[in-house]
mmCIF file with all atom_site columns, C-alpha atoms in Angstrom:
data_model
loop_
_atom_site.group_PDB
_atom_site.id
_atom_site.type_symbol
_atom_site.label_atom_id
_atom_site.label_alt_id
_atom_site.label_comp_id
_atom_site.label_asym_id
_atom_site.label_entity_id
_atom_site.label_seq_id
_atom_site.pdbx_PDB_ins_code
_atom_site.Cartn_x
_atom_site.Cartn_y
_atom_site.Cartn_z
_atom_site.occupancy
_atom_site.B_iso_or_equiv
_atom_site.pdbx_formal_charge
_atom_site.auth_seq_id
_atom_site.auth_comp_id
_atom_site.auth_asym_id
_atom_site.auth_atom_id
_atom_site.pdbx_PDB_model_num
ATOM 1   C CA . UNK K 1 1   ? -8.422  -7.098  8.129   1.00 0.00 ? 1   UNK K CA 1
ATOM 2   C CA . UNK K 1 2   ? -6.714  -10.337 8.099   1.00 0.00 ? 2   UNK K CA 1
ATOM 3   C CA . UNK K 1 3   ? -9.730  -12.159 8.857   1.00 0.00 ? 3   UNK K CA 1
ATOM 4   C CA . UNK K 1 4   ? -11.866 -10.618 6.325   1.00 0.00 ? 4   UNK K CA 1
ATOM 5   C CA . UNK K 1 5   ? -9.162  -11.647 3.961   1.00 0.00 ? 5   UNK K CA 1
ATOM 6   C CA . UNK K 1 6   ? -9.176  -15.103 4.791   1.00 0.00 ? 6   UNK K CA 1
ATOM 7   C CA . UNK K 1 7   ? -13.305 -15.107 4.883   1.00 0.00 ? 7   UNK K CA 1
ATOM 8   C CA . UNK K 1 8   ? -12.868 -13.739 1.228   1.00 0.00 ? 8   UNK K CA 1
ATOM 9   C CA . UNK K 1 9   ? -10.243 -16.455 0.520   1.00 0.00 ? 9   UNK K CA 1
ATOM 10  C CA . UNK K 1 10  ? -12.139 -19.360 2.071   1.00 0.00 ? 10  UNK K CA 1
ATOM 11  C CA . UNK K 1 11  ? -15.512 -17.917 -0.013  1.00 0.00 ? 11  UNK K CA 1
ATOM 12  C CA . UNK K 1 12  ? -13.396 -17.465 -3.421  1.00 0.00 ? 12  UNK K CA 1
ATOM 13  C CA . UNK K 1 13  ? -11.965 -21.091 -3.453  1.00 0.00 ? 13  UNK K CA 1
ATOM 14  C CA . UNK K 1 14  ? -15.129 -22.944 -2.534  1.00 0.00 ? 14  UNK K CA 1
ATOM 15  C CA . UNK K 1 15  ? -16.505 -21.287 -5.960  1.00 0.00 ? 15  UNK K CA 1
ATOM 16  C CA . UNK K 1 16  ? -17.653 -23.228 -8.711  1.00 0.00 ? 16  UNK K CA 1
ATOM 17  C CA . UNK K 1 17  ? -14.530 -21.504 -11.033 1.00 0.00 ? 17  UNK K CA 1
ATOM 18  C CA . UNK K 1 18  ? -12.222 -21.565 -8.484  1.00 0.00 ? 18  UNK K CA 1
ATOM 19  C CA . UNK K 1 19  ? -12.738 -25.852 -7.987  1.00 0.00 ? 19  UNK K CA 1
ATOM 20  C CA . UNK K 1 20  ? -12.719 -25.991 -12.253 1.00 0.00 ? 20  UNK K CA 1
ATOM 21  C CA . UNK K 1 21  ? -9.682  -23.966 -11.996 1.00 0.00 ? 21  UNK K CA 1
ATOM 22  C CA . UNK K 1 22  ? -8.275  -26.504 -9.540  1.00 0.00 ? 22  UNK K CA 1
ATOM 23  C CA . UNK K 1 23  ? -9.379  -29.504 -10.874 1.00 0.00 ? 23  UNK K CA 1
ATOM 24  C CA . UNK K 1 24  ? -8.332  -29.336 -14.341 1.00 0.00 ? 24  UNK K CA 1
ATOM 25  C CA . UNK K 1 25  ? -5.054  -30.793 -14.446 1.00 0.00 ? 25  UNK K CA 1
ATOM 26  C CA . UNK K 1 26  ? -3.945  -29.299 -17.658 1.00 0.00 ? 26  UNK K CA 1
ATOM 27  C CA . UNK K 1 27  ? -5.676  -25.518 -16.935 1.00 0.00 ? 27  UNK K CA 1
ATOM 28  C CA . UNK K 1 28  ? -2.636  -24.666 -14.249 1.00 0.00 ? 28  UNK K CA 1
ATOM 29  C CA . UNK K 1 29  ? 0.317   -25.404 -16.391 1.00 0.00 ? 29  UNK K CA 1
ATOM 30  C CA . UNK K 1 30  ? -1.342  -23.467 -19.199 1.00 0.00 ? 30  UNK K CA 1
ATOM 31  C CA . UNK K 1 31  ? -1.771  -20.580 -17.494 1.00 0.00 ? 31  UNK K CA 1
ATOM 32  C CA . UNK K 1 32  ? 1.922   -20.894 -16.051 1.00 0.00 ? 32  UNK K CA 1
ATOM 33  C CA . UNK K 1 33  ? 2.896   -20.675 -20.229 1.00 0.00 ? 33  UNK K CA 1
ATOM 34  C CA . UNK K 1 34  ? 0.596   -17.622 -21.403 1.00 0.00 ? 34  UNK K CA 1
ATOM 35  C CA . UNK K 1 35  ? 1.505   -16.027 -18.081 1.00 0.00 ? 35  UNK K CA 1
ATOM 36  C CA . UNK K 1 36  ? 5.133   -15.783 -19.101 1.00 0.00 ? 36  UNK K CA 1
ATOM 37  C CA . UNK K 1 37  ? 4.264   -15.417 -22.329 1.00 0.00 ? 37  UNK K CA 1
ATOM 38  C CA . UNK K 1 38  ? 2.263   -12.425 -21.621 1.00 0.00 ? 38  UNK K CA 1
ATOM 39  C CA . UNK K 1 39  ? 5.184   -11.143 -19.324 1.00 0.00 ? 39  UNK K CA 1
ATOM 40  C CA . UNK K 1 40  ? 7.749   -11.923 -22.277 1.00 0.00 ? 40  UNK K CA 1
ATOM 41  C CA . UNK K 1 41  ? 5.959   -9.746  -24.697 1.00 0.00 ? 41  UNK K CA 1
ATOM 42  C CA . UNK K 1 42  ? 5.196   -7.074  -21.768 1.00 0.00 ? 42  UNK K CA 1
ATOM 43  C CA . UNK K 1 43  ? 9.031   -6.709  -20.821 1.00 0.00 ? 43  UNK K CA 1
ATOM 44  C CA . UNK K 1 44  ? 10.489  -7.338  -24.406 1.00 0.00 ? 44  UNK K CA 1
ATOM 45  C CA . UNK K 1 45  ? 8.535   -4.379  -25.793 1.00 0.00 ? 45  UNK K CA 1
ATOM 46  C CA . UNK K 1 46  ? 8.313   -2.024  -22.727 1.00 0.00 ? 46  UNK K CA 1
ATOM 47  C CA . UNK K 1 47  ? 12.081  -2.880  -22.155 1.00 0.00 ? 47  UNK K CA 1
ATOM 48  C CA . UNK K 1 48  ? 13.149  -1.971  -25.639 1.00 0.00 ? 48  UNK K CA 1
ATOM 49  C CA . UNK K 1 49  ? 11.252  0.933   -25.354 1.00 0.00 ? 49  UNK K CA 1
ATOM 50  C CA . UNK K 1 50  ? 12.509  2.147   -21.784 1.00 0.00 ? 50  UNK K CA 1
ATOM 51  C CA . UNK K 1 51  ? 16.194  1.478   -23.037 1.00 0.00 ? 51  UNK K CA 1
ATOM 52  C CA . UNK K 1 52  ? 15.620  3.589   -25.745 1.00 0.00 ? 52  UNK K CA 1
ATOM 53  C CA . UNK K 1 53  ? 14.436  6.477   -23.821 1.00 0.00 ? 53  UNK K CA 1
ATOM 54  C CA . UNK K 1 54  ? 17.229  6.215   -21.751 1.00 0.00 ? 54  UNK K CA 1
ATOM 55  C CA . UNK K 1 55  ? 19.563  6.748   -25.327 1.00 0.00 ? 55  UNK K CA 1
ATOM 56  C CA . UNK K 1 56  ? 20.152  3.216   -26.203 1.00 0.00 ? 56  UNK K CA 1
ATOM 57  C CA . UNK K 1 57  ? 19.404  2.788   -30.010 1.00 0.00 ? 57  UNK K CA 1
ATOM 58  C CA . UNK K 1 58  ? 19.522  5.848   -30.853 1.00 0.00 ? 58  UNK K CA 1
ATOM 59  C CA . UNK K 1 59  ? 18.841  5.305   -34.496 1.00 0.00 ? 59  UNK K CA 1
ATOM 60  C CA . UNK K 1 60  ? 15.340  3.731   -33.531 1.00 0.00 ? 60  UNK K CA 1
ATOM 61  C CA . UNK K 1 61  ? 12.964  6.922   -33.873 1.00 0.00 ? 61  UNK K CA 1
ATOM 62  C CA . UNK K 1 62  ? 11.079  6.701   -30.848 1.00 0.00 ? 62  UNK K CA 1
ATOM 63  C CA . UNK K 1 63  ? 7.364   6.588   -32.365 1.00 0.00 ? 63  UNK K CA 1
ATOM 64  C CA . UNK K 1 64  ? 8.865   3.549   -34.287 1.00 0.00 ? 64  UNK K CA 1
ATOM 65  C CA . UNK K 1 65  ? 9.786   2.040   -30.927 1.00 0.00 ? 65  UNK K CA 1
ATOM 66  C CA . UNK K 1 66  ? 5.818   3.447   -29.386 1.00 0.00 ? 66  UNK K CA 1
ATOM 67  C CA . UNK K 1 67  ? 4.691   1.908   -32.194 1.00 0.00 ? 67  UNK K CA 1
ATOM 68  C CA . UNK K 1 68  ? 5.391   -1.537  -30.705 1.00 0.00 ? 68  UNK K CA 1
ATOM 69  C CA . UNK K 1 69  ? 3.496   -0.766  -27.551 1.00 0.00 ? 69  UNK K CA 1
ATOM 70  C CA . UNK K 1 70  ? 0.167   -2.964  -28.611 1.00 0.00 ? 70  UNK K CA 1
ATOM 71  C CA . UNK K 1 71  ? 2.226   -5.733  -28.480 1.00 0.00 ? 71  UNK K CA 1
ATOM 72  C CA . UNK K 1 72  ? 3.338   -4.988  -24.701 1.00 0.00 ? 72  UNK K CA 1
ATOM 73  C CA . UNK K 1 73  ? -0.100  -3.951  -23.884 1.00 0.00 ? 73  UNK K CA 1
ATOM 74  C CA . UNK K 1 74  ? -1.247  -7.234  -25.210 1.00 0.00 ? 74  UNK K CA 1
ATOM 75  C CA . UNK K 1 75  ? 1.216   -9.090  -23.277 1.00 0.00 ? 75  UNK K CA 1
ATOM 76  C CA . UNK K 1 76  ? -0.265  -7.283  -19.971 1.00 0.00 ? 76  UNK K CA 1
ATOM 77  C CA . UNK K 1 77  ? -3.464  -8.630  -21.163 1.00 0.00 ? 77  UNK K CA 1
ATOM 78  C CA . UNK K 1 78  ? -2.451  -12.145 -20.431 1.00 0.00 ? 78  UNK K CA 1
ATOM 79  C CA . UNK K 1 79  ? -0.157  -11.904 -18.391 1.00 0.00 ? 79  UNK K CA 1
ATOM 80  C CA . UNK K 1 80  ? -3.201  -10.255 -15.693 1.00 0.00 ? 80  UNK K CA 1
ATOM 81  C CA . UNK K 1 81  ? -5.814  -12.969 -17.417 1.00 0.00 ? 81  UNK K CA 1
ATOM 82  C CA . UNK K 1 82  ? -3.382  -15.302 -15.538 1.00 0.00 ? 82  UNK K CA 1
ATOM 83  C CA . UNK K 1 83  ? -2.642  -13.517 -12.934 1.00 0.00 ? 83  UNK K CA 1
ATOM 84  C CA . UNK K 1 84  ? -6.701  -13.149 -12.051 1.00 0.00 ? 84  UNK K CA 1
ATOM 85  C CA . UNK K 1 85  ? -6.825  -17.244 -12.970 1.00 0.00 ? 85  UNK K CA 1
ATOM 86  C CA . UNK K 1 86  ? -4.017  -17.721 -10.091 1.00 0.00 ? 86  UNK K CA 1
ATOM 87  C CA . UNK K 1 87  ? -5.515  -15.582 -7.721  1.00 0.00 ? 87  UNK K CA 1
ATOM 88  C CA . UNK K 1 88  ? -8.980  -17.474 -8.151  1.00 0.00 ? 88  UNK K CA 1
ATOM 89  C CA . UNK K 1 89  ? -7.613  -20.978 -8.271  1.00 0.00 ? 89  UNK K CA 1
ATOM 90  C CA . UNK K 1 90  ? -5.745  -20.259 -5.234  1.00 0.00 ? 90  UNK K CA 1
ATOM 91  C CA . UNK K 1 91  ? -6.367  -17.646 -3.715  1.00 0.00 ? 91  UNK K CA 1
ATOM 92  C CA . UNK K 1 92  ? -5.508  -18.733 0.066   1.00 0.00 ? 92  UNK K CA 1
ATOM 93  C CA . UNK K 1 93  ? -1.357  -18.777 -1.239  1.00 0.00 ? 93  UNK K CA 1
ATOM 94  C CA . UNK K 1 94  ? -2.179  -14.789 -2.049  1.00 0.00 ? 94  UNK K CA 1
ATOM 95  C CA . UNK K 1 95  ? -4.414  -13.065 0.965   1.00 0.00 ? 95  UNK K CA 1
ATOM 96  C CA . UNK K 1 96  ? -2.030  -13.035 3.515   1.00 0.00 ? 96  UNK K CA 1
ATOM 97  C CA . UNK K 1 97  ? 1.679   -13.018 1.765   1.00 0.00 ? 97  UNK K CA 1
ATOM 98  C CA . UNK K 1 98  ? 3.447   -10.408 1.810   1.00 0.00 ? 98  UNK K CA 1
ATOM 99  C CA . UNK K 1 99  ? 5.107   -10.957 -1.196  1.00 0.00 ? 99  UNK K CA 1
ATOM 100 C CA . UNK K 1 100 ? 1.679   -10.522 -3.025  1.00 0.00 ? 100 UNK K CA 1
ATOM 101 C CA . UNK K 1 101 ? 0.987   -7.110  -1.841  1.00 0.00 ? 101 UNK K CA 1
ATOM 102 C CA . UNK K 1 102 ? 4.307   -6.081  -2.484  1.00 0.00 ? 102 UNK K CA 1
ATOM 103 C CA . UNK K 1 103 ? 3.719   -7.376  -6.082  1.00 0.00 ? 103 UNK K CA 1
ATOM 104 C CA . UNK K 1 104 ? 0.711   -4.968  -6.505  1.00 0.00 ? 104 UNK K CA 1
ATOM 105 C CA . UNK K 1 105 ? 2.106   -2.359  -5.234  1.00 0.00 ? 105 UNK K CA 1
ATOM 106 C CA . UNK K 1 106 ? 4.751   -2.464  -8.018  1.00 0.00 ? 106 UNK K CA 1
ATOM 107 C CA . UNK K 1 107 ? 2.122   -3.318  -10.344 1.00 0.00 ? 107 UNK K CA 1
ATOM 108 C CA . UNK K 1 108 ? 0.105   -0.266  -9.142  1.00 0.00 ? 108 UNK K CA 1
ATOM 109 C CA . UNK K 1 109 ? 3.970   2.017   -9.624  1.00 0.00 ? 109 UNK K CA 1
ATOM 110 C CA . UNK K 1 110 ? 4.278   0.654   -12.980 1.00 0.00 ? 110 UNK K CA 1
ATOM 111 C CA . UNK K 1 111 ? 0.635   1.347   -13.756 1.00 0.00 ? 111 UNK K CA 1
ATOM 112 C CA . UNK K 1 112 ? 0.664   5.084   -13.017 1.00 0.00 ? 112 UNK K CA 1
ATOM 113 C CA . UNK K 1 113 ? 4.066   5.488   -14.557 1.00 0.00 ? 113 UNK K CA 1
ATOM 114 C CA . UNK K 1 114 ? 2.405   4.168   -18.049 1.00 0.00 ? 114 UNK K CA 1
ATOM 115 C CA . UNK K 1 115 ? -0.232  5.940   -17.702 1.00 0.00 ? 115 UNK K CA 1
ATOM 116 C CA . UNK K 1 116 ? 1.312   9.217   -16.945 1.00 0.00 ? 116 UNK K CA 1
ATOM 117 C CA . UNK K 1 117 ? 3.417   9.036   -19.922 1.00 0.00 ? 117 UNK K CA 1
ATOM 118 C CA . UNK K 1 118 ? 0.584   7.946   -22.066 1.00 0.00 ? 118 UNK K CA 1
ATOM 119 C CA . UNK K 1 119 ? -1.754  10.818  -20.733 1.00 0.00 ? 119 UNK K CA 1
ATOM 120 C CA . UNK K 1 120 ? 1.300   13.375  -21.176 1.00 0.00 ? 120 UNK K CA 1
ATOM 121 C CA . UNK K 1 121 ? 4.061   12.381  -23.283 1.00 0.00 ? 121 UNK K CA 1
ATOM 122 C CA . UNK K 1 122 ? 2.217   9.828   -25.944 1.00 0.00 ? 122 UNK K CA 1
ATOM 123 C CA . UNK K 1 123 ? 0.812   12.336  -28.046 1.00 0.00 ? 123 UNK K CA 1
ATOM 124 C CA . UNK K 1 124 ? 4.618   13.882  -28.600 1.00 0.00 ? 124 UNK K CA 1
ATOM 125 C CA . UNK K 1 125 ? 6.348   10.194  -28.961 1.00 0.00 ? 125 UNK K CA 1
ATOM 126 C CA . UNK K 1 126 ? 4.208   9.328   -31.847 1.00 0.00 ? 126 UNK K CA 1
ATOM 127 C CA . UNK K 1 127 ? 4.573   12.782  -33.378 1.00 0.00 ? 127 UNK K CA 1
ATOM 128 C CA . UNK K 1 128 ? 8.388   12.726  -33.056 1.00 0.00 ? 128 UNK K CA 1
ATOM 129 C CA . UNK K 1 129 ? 11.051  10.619  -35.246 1.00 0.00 ? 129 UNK K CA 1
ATOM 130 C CA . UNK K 1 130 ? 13.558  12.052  -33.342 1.00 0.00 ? 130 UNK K CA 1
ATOM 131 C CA . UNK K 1 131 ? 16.742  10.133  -32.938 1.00 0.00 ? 131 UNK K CA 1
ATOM 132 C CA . UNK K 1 132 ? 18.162  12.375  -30.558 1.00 0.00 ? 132 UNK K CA 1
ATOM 133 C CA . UNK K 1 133 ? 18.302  11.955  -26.631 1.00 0.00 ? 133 UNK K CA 1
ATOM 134 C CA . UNK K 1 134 ? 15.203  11.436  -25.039 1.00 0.00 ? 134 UNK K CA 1
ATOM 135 C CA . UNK K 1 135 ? 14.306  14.736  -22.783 1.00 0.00 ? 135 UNK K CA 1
ATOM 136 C CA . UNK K 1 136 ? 15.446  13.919  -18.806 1.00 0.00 ? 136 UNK K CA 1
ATOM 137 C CA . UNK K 1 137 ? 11.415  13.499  -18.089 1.00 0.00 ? 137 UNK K CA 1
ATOM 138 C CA . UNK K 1 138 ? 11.270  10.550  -20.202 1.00 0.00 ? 138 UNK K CA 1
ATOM 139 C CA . UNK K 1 139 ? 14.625  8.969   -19.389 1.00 0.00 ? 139 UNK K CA 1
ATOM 140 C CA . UNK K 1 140 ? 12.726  9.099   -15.110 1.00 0.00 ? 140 UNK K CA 1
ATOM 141 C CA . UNK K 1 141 ? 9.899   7.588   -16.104 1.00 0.00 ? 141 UNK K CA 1
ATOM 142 C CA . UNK K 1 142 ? 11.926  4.943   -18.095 1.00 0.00 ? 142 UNK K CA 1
ATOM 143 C CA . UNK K 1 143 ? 13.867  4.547   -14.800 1.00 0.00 ? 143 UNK K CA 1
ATOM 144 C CA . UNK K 1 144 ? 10.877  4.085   -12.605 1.00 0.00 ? 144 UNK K CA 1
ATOM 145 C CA . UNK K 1 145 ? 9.101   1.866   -15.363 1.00 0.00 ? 145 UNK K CA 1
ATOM 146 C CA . UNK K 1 146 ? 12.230  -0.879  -15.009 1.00 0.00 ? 146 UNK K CA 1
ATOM 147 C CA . UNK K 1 147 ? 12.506  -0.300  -11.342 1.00 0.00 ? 147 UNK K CA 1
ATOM 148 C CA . UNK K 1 148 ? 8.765   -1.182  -11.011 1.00 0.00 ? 148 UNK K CA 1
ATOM 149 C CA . UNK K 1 149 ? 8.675   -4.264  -13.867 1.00 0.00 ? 149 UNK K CA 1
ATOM 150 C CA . UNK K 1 150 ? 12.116  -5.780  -12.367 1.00 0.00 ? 150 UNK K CA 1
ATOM 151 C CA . UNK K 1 151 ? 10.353  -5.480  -8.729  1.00 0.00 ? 151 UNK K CA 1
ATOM 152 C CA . UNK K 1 152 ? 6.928   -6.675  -10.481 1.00 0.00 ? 152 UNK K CA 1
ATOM 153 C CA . UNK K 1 153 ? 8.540   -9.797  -11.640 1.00 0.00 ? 153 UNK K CA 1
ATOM 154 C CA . UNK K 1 154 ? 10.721  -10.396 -8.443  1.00 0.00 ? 154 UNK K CA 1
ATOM 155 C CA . UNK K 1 155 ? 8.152   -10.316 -6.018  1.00 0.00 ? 155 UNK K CA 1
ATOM 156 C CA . UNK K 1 156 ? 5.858   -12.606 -8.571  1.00 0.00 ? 156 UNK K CA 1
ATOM 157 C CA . UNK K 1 157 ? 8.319   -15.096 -8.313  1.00 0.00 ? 157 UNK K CA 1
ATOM 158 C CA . UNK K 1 158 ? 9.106   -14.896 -4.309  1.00 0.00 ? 158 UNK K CA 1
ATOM 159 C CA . UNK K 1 159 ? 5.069   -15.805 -4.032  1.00 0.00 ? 159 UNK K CA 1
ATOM 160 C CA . UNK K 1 160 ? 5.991   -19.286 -3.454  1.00 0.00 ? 160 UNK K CA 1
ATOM 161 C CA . UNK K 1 161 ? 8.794   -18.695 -1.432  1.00 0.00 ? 161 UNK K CA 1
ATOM 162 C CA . UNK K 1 162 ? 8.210   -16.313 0.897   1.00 0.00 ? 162 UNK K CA 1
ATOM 163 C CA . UNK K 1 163 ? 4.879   -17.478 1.777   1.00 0.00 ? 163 UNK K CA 1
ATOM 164 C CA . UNK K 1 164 ? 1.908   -16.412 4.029   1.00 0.00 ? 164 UNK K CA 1
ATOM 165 C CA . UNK K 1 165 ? 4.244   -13.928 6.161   1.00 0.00 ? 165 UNK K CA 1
ATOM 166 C CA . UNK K 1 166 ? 0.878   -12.850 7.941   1.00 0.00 ? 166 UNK K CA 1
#
């Protein structure tokens, strides 16, 4: 599998968008800002709203804190954009570190956390102005949603450090 990867890597970077990735000096850098950016608005407003399932601010009504959620979605938005930009530009640093795939597979945690809430519990958050304690099914799922975003964010930034472990 390794060596398909690295076929796929050497194909991908000898692309036209991968080189105008590359060669731009200013394009990088950019991407570096809207990808925290993205990830700032992503873990300000999913954070808030995890903390508050959990029974911090309690006199936040939780669809006031769903109602904030566009703003983490859009942050997601970017913050993959990026992501995808990175991978493209370079993606010979991703294929065979470890530190990558861990990275998705946190991604991939998070991912099916949101969108088991959303399929099952959204519908009652945005009916509900309770201020009370959040039922123990949400405060889990606001346990695994930090769990996965701290891990998310960790093994983004061990990319350059731990390197091509393959």
């Amino acid at each position: 599998m390794t060596a398909t990867l690295d076929t796929f890597a050497i194909w991908l970077r000898a692309t036209a968008i991968s080189e105008a990735i590359r060669s731009e000096p200013w394009l990088w850098p950019a991407c570096e800002i809207a990808h925290f950016v993205g990830l700032s608005l992503l873990v300000g407003v999913i954070g808030f709203f995890d903390l508050r399932l959990l029974g911090l601010f309690r006199r936040v009504p939780l669809n006031a804190a769903w109602s904030l959620m566009p703003w983490g979605k859009l942050g997601f938005a970017i913050a993959a954009m990026t992501g995808v930009t990175f991978f493209i530009g370079a993606p010979d640093q991703y294929v065979n570190n470890i530190a990558f795939y861990a990275k998705l597979a946190f991604l991939l945690i998070a991912g099916l956390n949101a969108a088991a809430f959303e399929i099952f519990y959204s519908s009652a958050v945005k009916a509900s102005a309770a201020v009370d304690v959040s039922p123990p099914v949400y405060r889990a799922i606001a346990i695994v949603s930090m769990v996965s975003w701290f891990f998310v964010i960790y093994w983004g930034r061990m990319l350059p450090f731990v390197g091509n472990a393959f």
